[in-house]
Amino acid sequence: MQKNPVLPAHSSLVAIGDSFTEGMSDLRPDGSYRGWADLLAARMAARTPGFRYANLAVRGKLIGQIVEEQVDRAVAMRPDVITLVGGLNDTLRPKCDMVRVRDLLTEAVERLAPACEQLVLMRSPGRQGPVLERFRPRMEELFAVVDGLAERHGALVVDLYGAPSLADPRMWDVDRLHLTAEGHRRVAEAVWQTLGYEPEDTGWRTPIPATLPPGWVARRVEDARFTRQHLLPWIGRRLTGRSSGDGRAPKRPELLPYEA
């Protein structure tokens, strides 16, 4: 007689990182961000009464800031599960010290792994296009570090980079840096399955059906809009040493019972 598999029973989750984990650009009707971590917490809470959740992520944070501002707070909470996604913002900077990124990510994992039952790392998704091609070597160097750390410290790795569905430009918001609501839903499903829960969507990796691409004029209009609303402000912040996360508090700074 075949035995039923033992399903996880996690009672708490702490998510740390940058805008990807904060939930940009998965907007709620009130203008706040939801995102994959909130979706994951909702699923886990539905299975476990009294489930607690904190999200310390803040947009724009570099790996050094995540280590300095978020890691100790997550360690002190001693949750069942910690998710860490960081370092990608560093790789997108014109000048990036990958040795320093590796050392800081290593420090983060070495401190987080003993503080929880399960640490979850990720190979972040990448949108098809010239930006990905330009920074692909750095991203893949970062992911190699993630894989090595996971093997040494017993962490799980969610491979979003290798998912064809998440490379589709239609899964990305108009800023070309953050996933849409559907993209975040698929990430939540990926983490859910990696943690050992029964799949709710076995096809999260499957690309959405092909559609006719927009015409030349529509593409040029969209390019101009992107440059004006997103690219130029991003360049301005880089030149002045500012970040979109300056002065922002974490979205859920305390490990409290989950409420949608």
Coordinates of C-alpha atoms in Angstrom, one line a residue:
M1 CA 0.0 0.0 0.0
Q2 CA 1.5 3.3 -1.0
K3 CA 1.8 5.9 1.7
N4 CA 0.7 9.4 1.3
P5 CA 3.5 11.9 1.1
V6 CA 4.2 14.0 4.1
L7 CA 3.4 17.6 3.3
P8 CA 5.2 20.6 4.8
A9 CA 3.7 22.4 7.8
H10 CA 5.6 25.6 8.0
S11 CA 4.3 28.1 10.6
S12 CA 6.2 31.2 9.6
L13 CA 7.9 33.0 6.7
V14 CA 10.3 35.9 6.5
A15 CA 11.1 37.3 3.0
I16 CA 14.1 39.6 2.5
G17 CA 15.5 41.3 -0.5
D18 CA 14.7 44.2 -3.0
S19 CA 11.8 45.3 -5.2
F20 CA 11.4 41.7 -6.6
T21 CA 10.4 40.5 -3.1
E22 CA 8.6 43.7 -2.2
G23 CA 6.2 42.9 -5.0
M24 CA 6.7 45.5 -7.7
S25 CA 4.7 45.8 -10.0
D26 CA 1.9 43.7 -8.8
L27 CA -0.5 46.5 -7.8
R28 CA -3.5 46.1 -5.6
P29 CA -6.6 48.3 -6.1
D30 CA -5.4 50.6 -3.3
G31 CA -2.1 51.2 -5.1
S32 CA 0.0 49.1 -2.7
Y33 CA 2.1 46.2 -4.0
R34 CA 1.3 42.5 -3.4
G35 CA 3.8 40.2 -5.1
W36 CA 4.9 36.6 -5.0
A37 CA 5.9 36.6 -1.3
D38 CA 2.5 37.8 -0.2
L39 CA 0.8 35.3 -2.5
L40 CA 3.0 32.5 -1.0
A41 CA 2.3 33.6 2.5
A42 CA -1.5 33.5 1.8
R43 CA -1.3 30.0 0.6
M44 CA 0.8 28.9 3.6
A45 CA -1.5 30.6 6.0
A46 CA -4.5 28.8 4.5
R47 CA -2.9 25.5 5.5
T48 CA -1.6 26.5 8.9
P49 CA -3.6 28.3 11.5
G50 CA -1.7 31.1 13.2
F51 CA 0.8 31.3 10.4
R52 CA 3.1 34.4 10.7
Y53 CA 4.7 36.4 8.0
A54 CA 7.1 39.3 7.7
N55 CA 8.5 40.9 4.5
L56 CA 11.6 43.1 5.1
A57 CA 12.3 43.8 1.4
V58 CA 12.7 47.3 0.1
R59 CA 13.0 48.3 -3.5
G60 CA 16.4 49.4 -4.8
K61 CA 18.5 47.7 -2.1
L62 CA 21.9 46.4 -3.0
I63 CA 23.2 43.2 -1.4
G64 CA 25.3 45.1 1.1
Q65 CA 22.2 47.0 2.3
I66 CA 20.2 43.8 2.5
V67 CA 23.0 42.3 4.7
E68 CA 23.2 45.4 6.9
E69 CA 19.5 46.2 7.2
Q70 CA 17.6 43.0 6.9
V71 CA 19.6 39.9 7.7
D72 CA 20.0 40.5 11.5
R73 CA 16.3 41.3 11.8
A74 CA 15.4 38.0 9.9
V75 CA 17.8 36.0 12.1
A76 CA 16.2 37.4 15.3
M77 CA 12.7 36.3 14.1
R78 CA 13.8 32.6 13.9
P79 CA 11.1 31.7 11.3
D80 CA 10.6 28.3 9.7
V81 CA 11.3 29.6 6.2
I82 CA 13.5 32.5 5.1
T83 CA 13.6 33.6 1.4
L84 CA 16.6 35.6 0.2
V85 CA 16.8 37.2 -3.2
G86 CA 19.6 39.8 -3.6
G87 CA 22.5 40.9 -5.7
L88 CA 20.8 41.4 -9.0
N89 CA 20.6 45.2 -8.5
D90 CA 24.4 45.1 -8.0
T91 CA 24.9 43.3 -11.3
L92 CA 22.9 46.0 -13.2
R93 CA 25.3 48.8 -12.0
P94 CA 27.9 50.0 -14.5
K95 CA 30.6 49.3 -12.0
C96 CA 30.0 46.1 -10.1
D97 CA 32.6 44.3 -7.8
M98 CA 31.4 40.7 -8.2
V99 CA 33.9 39.5 -5.6
R100 CA 32.3 41.8 -3.1
V101 CA 28.8 40.7 -4.1
R102 CA 29.9 37.0 -3.7
D103 CA 31.4 37.7 -0.2
L104 CA 28.3 39.6 1.0
L105 CA 25.9 37.0 -0.3
T106 CA 28.0 34.3 1.4
E107 CA 27.9 36.3 4.6
A108 CA 24.1 36.5 4.4
V109 CA 23.6 32.8 3.8
E110 CA 26.0 31.8 6.5
R111 CA 24.0 33.9 9.0
L112 CA 20.5 33.0 7.8
A113 CA 20.8 29.3 7.2
P114 CA 21.2 28.3 10.9
A115 CA 18.4 30.7 11.9
C116 CA 15.6 28.9 10.1
E117 CA 14.4 25.4 9.2
Q118 CA 14.6 26.1 5.5
L119 CA 16.5 28.8 3.6
V120 CA 15.3 29.5 0.0
L121 CA 17.5 31.2 -2.6
M122 CA 16.6 32.0 -6.2
R123 CA 18.0 32.3 -9.7
S124 CA 16.1 35.4 -10.6
P125 CA 14.1 35.6 -13.8
G126 CA 15.5 37.6 -16.8
R127 CA 13.4 39.4 -19.4
Q128 CA 14.4 38.7 -23.0
G129 CA 16.0 41.7 -24.7
P130 CA 19.2 43.7 -24.9
V131 CA 19.5 44.4 -21.2
L132 CA 19.6 40.7 -20.3
E133 CA 22.2 40.1 -23.0
R134 CA 24.4 42.9 -21.7
F135 CA 24.3 41.7 -18.1
R136 CA 23.9 38.0 -18.6
P137 CA 27.5 37.1 -17.7
R138 CA 27.3 38.9 -14.4
M139 CA 23.9 37.3 -13.7
E140 CA 25.1 33.9 -14.4
E141 CA 28.2 34.4 -12.2
L142 CA 25.8 35.5 -9.4
F143 CA 23.7 32.4 -9.9
A144 CA 26.7 30.1 -9.8
V145 CA 27.4 31.6 -6.4
V146 CA 23.8 31.0 -5.3
D147 CA 24.0 27.3 -6.4
G148 CA 27.3 26.8 -4.5
L149 CA 26.0 28.4 -1.3
A150 CA 22.8 26.3 -1.5
E151 CA 24.8 23.1 -1.8
R152 CA 27.0 24.0 1.1
H153 CA 24.3 25.2 3.5
G154 CA 21.3 23.0 2.6
A155 CA 19.3 25.8 1.0
L156 CA 16.7 25.3 -1.7
V157 CA 17.1 27.0 -5.1
V158 CA 14.2 28.1 -7.1
D159 CA 15.3 28.3 -10.8
L160 CA 13.3 31.2 -12.3
Y161 CA 16.1 32.1 -14.7
G162 CA 15.6 28.7 -16.5
A163 CA 11.8 29.1 -16.8
P164 CA 10.8 30.0 -20.4
S165 CA 7.5 31.6 -19.3
L166 CA 9.3 34.2 -17.2
A167 CA 11.6 35.3 -20.0
D168 CA 8.6 36.4 -22.1
P169 CA 8.4 40.3 -22.2
R170 CA 4.7 40.0 -21.7
M171 CA 5.3 38.8 -18.2
W172 CA 7.1 42.1 -17.4
D173 CA 5.6 45.5 -16.5
V174 CA 6.1 48.6 -18.7
D175 CA 9.3 49.5 -16.7
R176 CA 10.9 46.3 -18.0
L177 CA 12.4 45.6 -14.6
H178 CA 9.5 44.1 -12.6
L179 CA 7.1 41.3 -13.2
T180 CA 3.4 41.7 -13.8
A181 CA 0.7 40.2 -11.5
E182 CA 0.8 37.0 -13.6
G183 CA 4.6 36.8 -13.4
H184 CA 4.4 37.1 -9.6
R185 CA 1.7 34.4 -9.5
R186 CA 4.0 32.0 -11.3
V187 CA 6.9 32.8 -9.0
A188 CA 4.7 32.1 -6.0
E189 CA 3.8 28.8 -7.5
A190 CA 7.5 28.0 -8.2
V191 CA 8.5 28.6 -4.6
W192 CA 5.4 26.7 -3.3
Q193 CA 6.4 23.6 -5.2
T194 CA 10.1 23.9 -4.3
L195 CA 9.1 23.9 -0.6
G196 CA 7.4 20.6 -1.2
Y197 CA 3.7 21.6 -1.4
E198 CA 1.3 19.9 -3.9
P199 CA 1.3 21.9 -7.2
E200 CA -1.6 24.1 -7.9
D201 CA -0.3 24.9 -11.4
T202 CA 2.0 22.3 -12.9
G203 CA 2.5 24.5 -16.0
W204 CA 3.9 27.6 -14.4
R205 CA 7.1 27.2 -16.6
T206 CA 5.0 26.9 -19.8
P207 CA 5.1 30.1 -21.9
I208 CA 1.8 31.9 -22.6
P209 CA 0.4 31.4 -26.1
A210 CA 2.0 33.4 -28.9
T211 CA 0.3 36.6 -30.1
L212 CA 1.0 38.9 -33.0
P213 CA 3.8 41.4 -32.0
P214 CA 2.9 45.1 -31.8
G215 CA 3.6 47.1 -35.0
W216 CA 6.6 49.4 -35.5
V217 CA 4.8 52.6 -34.5
A218 CA 3.4 51.0 -31.3
R219 CA 6.8 49.8 -30.4
R220 CA 8.4 53.2 -30.9
V221 CA 5.6 54.9 -28.8
E222 CA 6.2 52.3 -26.0
D223 CA 10.0 52.8 -26.2
A224 CA 9.5 56.6 -25.8
R225 CA 7.2 56.1 -22.9
F226 CA 9.6 53.7 -21.2
T227 CA 12.5 56.1 -21.7
R228 CA 10.6 59.1 -20.3
Q229 CA 8.9 57.4 -17.4
H230 CA 11.4 54.8 -16.3
L231 CA 14.9 54.8 -17.9
L232 CA 15.7 58.5 -17.5
P233 CA 14.6 58.6 -13.8
W234 CA 16.7 55.4 -13.2
I235 CA 19.8 57.0 -14.8
G236 CA 19.2 60.2 -12.8
R237 CA 19.2 58.2 -9.5
R238 CA 22.4 56.4 -10.5
L239 CA 24.1 59.7 -11.3
T240 CA 23.1 61.3 -8.0
G241 CA 23.6 58.3 -5.8
R242 CA 20.0 58.0 -4.9
S243 CA 17.8 54.9 -4.7
S244 CA 14.1 54.3 -5.1
G245 CA 14.1 52.7 -1.7
D246 CA 15.6 55.7 0.2
G247 CA 13.6 56.4 3.3
R248 CA 11.2 53.5 2.8
A249 CA 10.3 51.1 5.5
P250 CA 9.8 47.4 5.0
K251 CA 6.3 46.5 3.9
R252 CA 5.7 44.0 6.8
P253 CA 8.5 44.7 9.4
E254 CA 7.2 42.4 12.2
L255 CA 6.6 38.7 12.2
L256 CA 2.9 38.7 12.9
P257 CA -0.1 36.5 12.0
Y258 CA -0.9 36.7 8.3
E259 CA -3.6 39.0 7.2
A260 CA -4.3 39.7 3.5

